[in-house]
mmCIF file of C-alpha atoms in Angstrom:
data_model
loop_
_atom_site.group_PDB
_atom_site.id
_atom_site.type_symbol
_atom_site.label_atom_id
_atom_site.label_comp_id
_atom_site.label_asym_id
_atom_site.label_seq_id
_atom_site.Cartn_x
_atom_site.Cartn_y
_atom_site.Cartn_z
ATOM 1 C CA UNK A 319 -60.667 11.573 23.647
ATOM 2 C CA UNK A 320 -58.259 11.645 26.273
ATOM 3 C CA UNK A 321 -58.411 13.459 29.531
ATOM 4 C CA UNK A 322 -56.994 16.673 29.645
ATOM 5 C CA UNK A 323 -53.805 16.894 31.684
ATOM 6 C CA UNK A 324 -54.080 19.258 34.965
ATOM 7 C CA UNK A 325 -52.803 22.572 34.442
ATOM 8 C CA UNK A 326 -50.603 24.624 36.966
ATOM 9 C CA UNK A 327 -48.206 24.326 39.599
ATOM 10 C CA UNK A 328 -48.889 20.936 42.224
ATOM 11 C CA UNK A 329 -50.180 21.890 45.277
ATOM 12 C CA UNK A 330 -47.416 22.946 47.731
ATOM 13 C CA UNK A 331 -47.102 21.026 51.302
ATOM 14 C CA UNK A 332 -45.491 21.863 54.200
ATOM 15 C CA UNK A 333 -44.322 19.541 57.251
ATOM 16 C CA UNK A 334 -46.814 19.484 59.912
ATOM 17 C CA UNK A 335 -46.083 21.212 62.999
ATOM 18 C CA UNK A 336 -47.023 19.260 66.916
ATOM 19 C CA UNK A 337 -49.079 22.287 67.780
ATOM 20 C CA UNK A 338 -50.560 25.407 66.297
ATOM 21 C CA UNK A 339 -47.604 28.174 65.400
ATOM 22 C CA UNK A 340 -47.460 32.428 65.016
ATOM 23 C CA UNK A 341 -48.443 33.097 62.076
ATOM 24 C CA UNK A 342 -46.107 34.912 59.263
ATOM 25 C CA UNK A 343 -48.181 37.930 57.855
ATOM 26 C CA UNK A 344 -46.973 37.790 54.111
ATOM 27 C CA UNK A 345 -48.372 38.464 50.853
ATOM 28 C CA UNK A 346 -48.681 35.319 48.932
ATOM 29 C CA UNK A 347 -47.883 35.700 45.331
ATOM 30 C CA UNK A 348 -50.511 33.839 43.324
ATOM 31 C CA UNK A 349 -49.474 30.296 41.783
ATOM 32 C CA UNK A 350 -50.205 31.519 38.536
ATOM 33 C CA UNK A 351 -47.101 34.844 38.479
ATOM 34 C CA UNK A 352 -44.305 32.626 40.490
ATOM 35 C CA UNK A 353 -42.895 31.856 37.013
ATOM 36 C CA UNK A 354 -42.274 34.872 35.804
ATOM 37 C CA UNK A 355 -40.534 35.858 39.300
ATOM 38 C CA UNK A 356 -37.202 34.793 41.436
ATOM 39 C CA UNK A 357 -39.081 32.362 43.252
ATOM 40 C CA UNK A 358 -39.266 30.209 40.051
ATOM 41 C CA UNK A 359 -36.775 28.158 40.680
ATOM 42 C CA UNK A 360 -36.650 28.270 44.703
ATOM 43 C CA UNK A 361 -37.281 24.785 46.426
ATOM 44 C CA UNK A 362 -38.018 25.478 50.254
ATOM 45 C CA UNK A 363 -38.138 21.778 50.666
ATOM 46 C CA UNK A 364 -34.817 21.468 51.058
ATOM 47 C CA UNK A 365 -34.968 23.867 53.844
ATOM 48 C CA UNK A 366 -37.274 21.791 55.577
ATOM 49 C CA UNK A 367 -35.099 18.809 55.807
ATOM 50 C CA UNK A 368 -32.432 20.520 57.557
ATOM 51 C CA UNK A 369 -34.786 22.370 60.201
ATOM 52 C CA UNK A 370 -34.929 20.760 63.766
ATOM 53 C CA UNK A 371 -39.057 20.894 63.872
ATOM 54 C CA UNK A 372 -39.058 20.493 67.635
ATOM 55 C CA UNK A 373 -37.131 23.375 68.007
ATOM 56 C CA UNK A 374 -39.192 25.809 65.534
ATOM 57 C CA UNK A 375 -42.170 24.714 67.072
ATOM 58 C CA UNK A 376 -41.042 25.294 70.984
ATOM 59 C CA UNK A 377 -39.577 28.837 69.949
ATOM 60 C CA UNK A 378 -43.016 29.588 67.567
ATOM 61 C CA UNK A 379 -45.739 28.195 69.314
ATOM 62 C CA UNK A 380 -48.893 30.090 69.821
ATOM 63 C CA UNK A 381 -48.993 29.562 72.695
ATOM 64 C CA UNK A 382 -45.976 28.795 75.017
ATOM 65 C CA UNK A 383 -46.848 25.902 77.153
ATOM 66 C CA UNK A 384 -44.560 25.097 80.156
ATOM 67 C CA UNK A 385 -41.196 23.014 79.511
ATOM 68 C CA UNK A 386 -40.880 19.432 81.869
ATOM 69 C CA UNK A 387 -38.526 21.662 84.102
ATOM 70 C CA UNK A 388 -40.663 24.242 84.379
ATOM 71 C CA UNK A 389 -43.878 21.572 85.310
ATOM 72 C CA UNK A 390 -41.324 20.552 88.197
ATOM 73 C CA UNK A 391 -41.139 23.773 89.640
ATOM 74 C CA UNK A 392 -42.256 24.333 93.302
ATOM 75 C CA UNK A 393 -45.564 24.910 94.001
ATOM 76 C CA UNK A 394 -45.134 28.420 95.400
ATOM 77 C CA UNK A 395 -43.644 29.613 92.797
ATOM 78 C CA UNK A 396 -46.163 28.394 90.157
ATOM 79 C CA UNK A 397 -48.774 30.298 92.261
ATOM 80 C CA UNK A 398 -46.728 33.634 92.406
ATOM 81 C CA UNK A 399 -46.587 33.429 88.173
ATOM 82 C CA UNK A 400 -49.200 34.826 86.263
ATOM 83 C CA UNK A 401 -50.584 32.240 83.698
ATOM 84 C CA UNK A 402 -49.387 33.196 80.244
ATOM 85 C CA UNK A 403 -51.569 34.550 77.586
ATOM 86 C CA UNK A 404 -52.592 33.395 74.580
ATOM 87 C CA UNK A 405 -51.798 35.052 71.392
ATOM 88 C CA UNK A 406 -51.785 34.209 67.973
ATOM 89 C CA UNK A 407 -52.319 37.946 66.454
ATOM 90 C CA UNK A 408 -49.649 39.652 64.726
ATOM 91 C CA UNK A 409 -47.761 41.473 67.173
ATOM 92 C CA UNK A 410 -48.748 44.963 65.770
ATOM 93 C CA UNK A 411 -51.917 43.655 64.779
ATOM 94 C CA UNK A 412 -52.487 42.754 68.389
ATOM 95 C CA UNK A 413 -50.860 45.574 69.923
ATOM 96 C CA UNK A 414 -52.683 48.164 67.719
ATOM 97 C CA UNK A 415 -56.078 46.550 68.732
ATOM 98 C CA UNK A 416 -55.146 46.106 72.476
ATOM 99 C CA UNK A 417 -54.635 49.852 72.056
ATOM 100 C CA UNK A 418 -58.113 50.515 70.547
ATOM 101 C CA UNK A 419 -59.901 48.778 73.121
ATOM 102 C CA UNK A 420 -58.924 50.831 75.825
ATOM 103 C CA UNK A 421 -61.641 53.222 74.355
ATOM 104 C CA UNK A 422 -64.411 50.573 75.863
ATOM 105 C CA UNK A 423 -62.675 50.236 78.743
ATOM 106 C CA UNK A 424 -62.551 53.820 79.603
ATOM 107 C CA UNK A 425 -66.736 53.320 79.092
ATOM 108 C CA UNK A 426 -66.356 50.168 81.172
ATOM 109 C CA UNK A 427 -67.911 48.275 78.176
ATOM 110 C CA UNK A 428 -67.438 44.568 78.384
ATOM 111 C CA UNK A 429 -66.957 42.460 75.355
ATOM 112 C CA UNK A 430 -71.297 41.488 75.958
ATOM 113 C CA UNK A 431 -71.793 45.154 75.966
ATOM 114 C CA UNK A 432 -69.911 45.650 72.350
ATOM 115 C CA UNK A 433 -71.623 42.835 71.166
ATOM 116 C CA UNK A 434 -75.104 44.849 71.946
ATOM 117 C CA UNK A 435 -74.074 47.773 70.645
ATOM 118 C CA UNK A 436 -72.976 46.051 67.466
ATOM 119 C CA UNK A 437 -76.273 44.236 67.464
ATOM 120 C CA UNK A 438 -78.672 47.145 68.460
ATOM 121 C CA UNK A 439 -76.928 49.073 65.704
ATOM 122 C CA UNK A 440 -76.271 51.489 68.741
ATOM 123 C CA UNK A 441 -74.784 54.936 66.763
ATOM 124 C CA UNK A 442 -74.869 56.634 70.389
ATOM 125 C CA UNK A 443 -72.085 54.272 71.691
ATOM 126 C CA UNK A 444 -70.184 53.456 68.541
ATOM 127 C CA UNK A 445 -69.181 56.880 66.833
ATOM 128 C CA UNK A 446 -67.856 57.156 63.606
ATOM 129 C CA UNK A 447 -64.254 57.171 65.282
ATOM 130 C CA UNK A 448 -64.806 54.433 66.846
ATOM 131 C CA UNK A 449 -66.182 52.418 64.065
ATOM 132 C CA UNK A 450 -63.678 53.359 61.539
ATOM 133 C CA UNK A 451 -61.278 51.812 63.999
ATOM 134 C CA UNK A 452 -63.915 48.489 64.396
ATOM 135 C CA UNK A 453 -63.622 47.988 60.662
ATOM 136 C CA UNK A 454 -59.746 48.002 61.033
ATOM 137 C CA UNK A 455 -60.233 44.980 63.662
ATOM 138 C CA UNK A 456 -62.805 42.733 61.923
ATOM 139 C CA UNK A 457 -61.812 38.632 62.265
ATOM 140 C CA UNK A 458 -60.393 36.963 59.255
ATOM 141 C CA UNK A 459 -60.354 32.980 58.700
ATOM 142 C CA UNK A 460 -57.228 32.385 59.474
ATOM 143 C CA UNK A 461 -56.996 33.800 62.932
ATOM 144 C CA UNK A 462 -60.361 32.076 63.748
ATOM 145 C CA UNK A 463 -59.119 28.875 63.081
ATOM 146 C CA UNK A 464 -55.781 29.112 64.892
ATOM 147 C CA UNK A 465 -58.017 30.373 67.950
ATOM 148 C CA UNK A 466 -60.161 27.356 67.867
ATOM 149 C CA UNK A 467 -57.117 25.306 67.816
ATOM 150 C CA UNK A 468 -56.927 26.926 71.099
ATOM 151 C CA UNK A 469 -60.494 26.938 72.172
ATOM 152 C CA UNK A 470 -60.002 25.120 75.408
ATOM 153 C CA UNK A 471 -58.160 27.431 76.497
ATOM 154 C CA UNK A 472 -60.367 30.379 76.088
ATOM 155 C CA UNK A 473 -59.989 31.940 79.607
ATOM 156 C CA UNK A 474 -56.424 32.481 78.455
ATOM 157 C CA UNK A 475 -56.503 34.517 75.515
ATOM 158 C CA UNK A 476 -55.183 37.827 75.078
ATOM 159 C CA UNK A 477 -57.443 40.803 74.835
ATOM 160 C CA UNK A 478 -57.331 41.324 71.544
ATOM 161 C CA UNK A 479 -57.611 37.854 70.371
ATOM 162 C CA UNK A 480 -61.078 37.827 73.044
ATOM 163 C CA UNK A 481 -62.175 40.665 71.146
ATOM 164 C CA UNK A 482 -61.956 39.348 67.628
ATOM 165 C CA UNK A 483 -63.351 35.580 69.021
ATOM 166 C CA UNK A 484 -66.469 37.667 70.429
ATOM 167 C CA UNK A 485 -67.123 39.688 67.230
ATOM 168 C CA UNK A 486 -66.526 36.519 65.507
ATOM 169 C CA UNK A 487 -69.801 34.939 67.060
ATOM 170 C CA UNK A 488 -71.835 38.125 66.028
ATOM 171 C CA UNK A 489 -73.920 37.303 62.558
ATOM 172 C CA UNK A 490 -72.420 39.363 60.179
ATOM 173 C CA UNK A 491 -70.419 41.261 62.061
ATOM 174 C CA UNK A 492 -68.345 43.020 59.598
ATOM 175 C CA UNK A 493 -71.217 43.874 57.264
ATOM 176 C CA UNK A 494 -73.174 45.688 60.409
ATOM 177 C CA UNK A 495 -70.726 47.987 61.466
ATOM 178 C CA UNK A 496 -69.970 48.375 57.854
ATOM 179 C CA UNK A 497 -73.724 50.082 57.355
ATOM 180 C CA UNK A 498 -73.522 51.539 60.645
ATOM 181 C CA UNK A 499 -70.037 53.294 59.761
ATOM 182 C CA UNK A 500 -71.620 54.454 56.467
ATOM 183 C CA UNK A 501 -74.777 55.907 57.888
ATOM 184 C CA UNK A 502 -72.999 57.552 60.264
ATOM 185 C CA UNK A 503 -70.758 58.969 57.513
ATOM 186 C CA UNK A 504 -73.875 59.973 55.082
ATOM 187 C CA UNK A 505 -75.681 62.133 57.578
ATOM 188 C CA UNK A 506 -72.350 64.423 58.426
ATOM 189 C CA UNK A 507 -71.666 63.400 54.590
ATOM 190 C CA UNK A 508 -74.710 64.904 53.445
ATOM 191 C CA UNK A 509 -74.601 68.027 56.083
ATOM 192 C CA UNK A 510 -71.783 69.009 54.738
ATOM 193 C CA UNK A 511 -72.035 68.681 50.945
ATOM 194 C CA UNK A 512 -76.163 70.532 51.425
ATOM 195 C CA UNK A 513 -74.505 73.941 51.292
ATOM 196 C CA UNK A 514 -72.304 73.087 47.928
ATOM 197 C CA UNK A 515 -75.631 71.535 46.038
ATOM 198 C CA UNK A 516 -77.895 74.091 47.265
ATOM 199 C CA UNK A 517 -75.338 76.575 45.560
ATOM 200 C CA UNK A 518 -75.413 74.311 42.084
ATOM 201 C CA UNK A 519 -79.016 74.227 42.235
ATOM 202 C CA UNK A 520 -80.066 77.802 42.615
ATOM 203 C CA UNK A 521 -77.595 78.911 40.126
ATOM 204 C CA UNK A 522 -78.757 76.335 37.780
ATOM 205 C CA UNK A 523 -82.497 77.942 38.247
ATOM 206 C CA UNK A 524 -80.786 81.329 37.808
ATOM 207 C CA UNK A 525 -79.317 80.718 34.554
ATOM 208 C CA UNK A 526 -82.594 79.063 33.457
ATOM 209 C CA UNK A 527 -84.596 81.788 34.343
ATOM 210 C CA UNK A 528 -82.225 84.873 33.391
ATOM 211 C CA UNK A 529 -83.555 86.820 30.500
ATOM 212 C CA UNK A 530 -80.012 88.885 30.625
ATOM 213 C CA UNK A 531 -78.166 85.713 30.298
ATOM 214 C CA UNK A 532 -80.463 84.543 27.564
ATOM 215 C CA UNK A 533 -79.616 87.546 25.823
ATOM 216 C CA UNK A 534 -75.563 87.262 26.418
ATOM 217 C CA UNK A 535 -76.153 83.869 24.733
ATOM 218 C CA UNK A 536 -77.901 85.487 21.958
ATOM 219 C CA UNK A 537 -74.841 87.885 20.885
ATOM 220 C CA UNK A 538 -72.816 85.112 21.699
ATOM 221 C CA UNK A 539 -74.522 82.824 19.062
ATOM 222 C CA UNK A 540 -74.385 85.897 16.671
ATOM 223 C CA UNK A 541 -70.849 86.122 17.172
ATOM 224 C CA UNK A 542 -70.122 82.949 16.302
ATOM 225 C CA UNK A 543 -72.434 82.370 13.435
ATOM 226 C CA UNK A 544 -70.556 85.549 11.881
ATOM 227 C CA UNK A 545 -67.058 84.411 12.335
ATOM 228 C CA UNK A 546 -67.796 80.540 11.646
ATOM 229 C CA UNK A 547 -67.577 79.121 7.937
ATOM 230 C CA UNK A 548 -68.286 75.740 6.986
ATOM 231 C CA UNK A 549 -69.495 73.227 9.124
ATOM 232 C CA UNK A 550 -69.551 75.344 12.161
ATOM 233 C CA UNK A 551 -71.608 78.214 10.192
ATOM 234 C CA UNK A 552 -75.896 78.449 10.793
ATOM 235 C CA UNK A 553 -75.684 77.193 14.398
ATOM 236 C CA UNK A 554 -79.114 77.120 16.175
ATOM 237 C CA UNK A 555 -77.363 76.992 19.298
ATOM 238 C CA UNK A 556 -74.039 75.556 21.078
ATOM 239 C CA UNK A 557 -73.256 73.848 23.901
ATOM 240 C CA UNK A 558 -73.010 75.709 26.914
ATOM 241 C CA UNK A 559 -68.925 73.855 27.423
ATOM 242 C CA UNK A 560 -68.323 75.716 24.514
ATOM 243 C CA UNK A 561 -68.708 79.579 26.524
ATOM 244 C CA UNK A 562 -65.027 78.223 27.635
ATOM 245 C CA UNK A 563 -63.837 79.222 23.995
ATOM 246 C CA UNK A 564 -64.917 82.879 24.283
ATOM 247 C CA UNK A 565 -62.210 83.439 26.381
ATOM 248 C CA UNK A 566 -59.871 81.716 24.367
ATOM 249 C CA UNK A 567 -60.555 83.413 21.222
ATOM 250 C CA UNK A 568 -58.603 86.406 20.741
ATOM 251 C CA UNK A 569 -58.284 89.174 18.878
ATOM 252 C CA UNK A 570 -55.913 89.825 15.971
ATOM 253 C CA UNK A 571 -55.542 93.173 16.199
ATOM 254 C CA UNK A 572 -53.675 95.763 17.756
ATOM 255 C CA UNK A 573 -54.623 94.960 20.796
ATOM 256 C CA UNK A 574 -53.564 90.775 20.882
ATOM 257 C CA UNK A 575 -54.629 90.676 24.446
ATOM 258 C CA UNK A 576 -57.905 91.512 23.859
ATOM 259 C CA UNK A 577 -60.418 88.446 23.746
ATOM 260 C CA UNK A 578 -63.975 87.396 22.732
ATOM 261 C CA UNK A 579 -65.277 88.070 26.230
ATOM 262 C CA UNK A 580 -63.473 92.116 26.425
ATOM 263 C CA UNK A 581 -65.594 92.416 22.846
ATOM 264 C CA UNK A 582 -68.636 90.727 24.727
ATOM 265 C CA UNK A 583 -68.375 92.726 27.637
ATOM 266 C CA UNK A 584 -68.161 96.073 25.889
ATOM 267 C CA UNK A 585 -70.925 95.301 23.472
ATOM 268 C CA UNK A 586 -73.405 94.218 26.597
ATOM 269 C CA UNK A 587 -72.205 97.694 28.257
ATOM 270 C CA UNK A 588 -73.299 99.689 24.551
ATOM 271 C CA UNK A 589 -76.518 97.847 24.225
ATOM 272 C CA UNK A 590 -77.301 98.428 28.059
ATOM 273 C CA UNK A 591 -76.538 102.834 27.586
ATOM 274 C CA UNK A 592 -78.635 102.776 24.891
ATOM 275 C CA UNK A 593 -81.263 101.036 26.615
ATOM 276 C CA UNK A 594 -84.802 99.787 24.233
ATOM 277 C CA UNK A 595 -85.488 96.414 23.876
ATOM 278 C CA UNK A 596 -81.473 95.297 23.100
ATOM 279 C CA UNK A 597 -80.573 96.312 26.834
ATOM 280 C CA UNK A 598 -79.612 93.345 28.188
ATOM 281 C CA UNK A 599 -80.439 93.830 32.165
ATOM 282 C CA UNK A 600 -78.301 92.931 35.101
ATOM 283 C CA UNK A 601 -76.370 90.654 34.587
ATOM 284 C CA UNK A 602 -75.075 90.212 38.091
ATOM 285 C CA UNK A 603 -78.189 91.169 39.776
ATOM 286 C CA UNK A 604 -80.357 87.992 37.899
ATOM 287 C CA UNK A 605 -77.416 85.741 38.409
ATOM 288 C CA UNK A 606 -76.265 86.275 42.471
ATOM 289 C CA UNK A 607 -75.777 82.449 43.304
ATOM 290 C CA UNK A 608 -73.715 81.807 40.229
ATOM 291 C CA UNK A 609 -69.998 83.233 41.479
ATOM 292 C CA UNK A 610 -70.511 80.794 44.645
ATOM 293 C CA UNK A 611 -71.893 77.188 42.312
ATOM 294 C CA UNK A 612 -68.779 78.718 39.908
ATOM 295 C CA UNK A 613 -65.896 77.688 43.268
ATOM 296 C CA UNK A 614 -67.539 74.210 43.204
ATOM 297 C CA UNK A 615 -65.245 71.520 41.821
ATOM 298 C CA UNK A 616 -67.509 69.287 39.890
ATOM 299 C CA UNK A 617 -65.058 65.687 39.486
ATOM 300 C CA UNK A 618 -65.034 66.142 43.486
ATOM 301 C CA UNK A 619 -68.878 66.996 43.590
ATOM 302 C CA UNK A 620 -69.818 64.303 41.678
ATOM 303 C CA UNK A 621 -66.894 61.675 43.203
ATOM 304 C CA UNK A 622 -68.544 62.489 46.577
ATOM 305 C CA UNK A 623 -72.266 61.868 45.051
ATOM 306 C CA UNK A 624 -70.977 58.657 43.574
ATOM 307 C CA UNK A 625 -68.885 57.122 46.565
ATOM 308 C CA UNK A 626 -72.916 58.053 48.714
ATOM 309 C CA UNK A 627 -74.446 56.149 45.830
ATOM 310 C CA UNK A 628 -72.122 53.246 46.407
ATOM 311 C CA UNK A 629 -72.585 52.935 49.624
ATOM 312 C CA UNK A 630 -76.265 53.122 49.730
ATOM 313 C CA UNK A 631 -75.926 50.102 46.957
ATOM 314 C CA UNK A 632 -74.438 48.106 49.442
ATOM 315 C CA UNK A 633 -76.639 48.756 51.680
ATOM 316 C CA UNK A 634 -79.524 47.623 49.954
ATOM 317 C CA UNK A 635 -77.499 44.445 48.525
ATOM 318 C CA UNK A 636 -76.827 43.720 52.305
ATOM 319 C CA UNK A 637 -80.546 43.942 53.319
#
């Protein structure tokens, strides 16, 4: 058999540059979608043979060394100019974090003194402010590798660039403050949502435990098993989802406003004035928790539970 011919688009090359450029923060579309897209038929090669490359790269350089005129400047003047930084951050990116680290510097934390924190797992020094703002700044591959382009000239770098070199040499830097962030989160996470499942939980004992709801069940079930035919007739029980429909059934009377749960109501209220062993008992007296568990939303209960869950998961994968 023959060997299969290589499938997809031919890796793309660009001209090389004579020193390391700014980079241009897009969002590259993957090889895969470009046909089905305007770019299909765009060839950015023959841009490149009319650019003058000395040009680009003296107006985009990372870092802006001096011109031959400037090198023959006097040597007064070289001594009144501050020496350039080095940048090769998004402007935002950069100003953003430059920004953010004024928080350490109001602490007068050094970069070694982040780095101890981040080690120590220090939650007295990094907040949950301040890591949520960390996790914003966390080094990607690309910036890295421009910076050690620029290595030598370390001293030079701008603050922000420092920062992310610094975190950079930290052993799994992003994956720390990650767990740090999150445990920092559960506790006020778990504060706060105590009150809400303390609420489900009593009421859930309440209903378990109250005879007079047991009994409101039992008329219920009576109810239905009169009115149903067929398949729905002889029930043993129901699901308690389906208490929803008492509400919704309604009467056909006189009275078309009247529902399930006015009958209900009124026949509980009978039973109760006549008292014997068909009094059902109070209702609201057995069942006190239940109004507050009943203001609980349960998707945003259980979407809190499960984003805790996830992040414990991680957790352990990490460890």
């Amino acid at each position: 058999a023959g060997m299969a011919l290589p499938t997809g688009k031919p890796k793309k090359t660009a001209p090389k540059s004579s020193c390391p450029l700014k980079s241009l923060n897009w969002s590259k579309i993957p090889d895969a979608k470009i046909d089905s897209t305007v770019w299909k038929d765009v060839d950015d090669g023959e841009i490149h043979q009319a650019m003058n490359f000395g040009e680009f790269d003296q107006l985009f350089s990372a870092y802006q060394k001096p011109t031959e005129s400037a090198a023959a400047a006097s040597e007064e003047k070289k001594k009144k100019e501050k020496p350039k930084e080095l940048s090769v951050l998004d402007g935002t990116r950069a100003q953003n974090c430059t920004i953010f680290l004024n928080h350490f510097a109001k602490l007068k934390m050094s970069l070694a003194d982040i780095k101890k924190a981040v080690l120590g797992l220090d939650e007295d020094t990094l907040d949950r402010n301040t890591l949520s703002q960390m996790l914003k700044f966390v080094p990607v591959a690309d910036e890295i590798s421009m910076m050690k382009t620029n290595e030598a000239e370390l001293a030079l770098f701008a603050k922000a660039d420092r920062f992310l070199w610094e975190m950079n040499t930290v052993e799994h830097y992003q994956e720390r403050v990650s767990c740090l962030h999150f445990k920092v989160v559960w506790a006020e996470r778990v504060e706060e949502l105590g009150p809400t499942v303390a609420a489900m939980i009593a009421a859930t004992k309440e209903l378990r435990d109250s005879n007079a709801f047991r009994k409101v069940l039992q008329i219920v079930l009576a109810f239905g098993n009169y009115m149903n035919r067929g398949a729905r007739a002889g029930a043993y029980g129901f699901k308690m989802s389906s208490l929803n429909k008492v509400v919704d059934t309604k009467s056909s009377g006189a009275n078309r406003r009247k529902t399930l749960l006015h009958y209900t109501v009124e026949f509980v209220d009978r039973e109760n004035e006549k008292g014997g062993k068909r009094k059902i008992g109070d209702l609201e007296a057995e069942l006190k928790d239940v109004p507050a568990a009943a203001r609980v939303s349960l998707p945003e209960l259980e979407k809190d539970l499960g984003t805790l869950r996830k992040g414990l998961g991680e957790i352990k994968k990490e460890l």
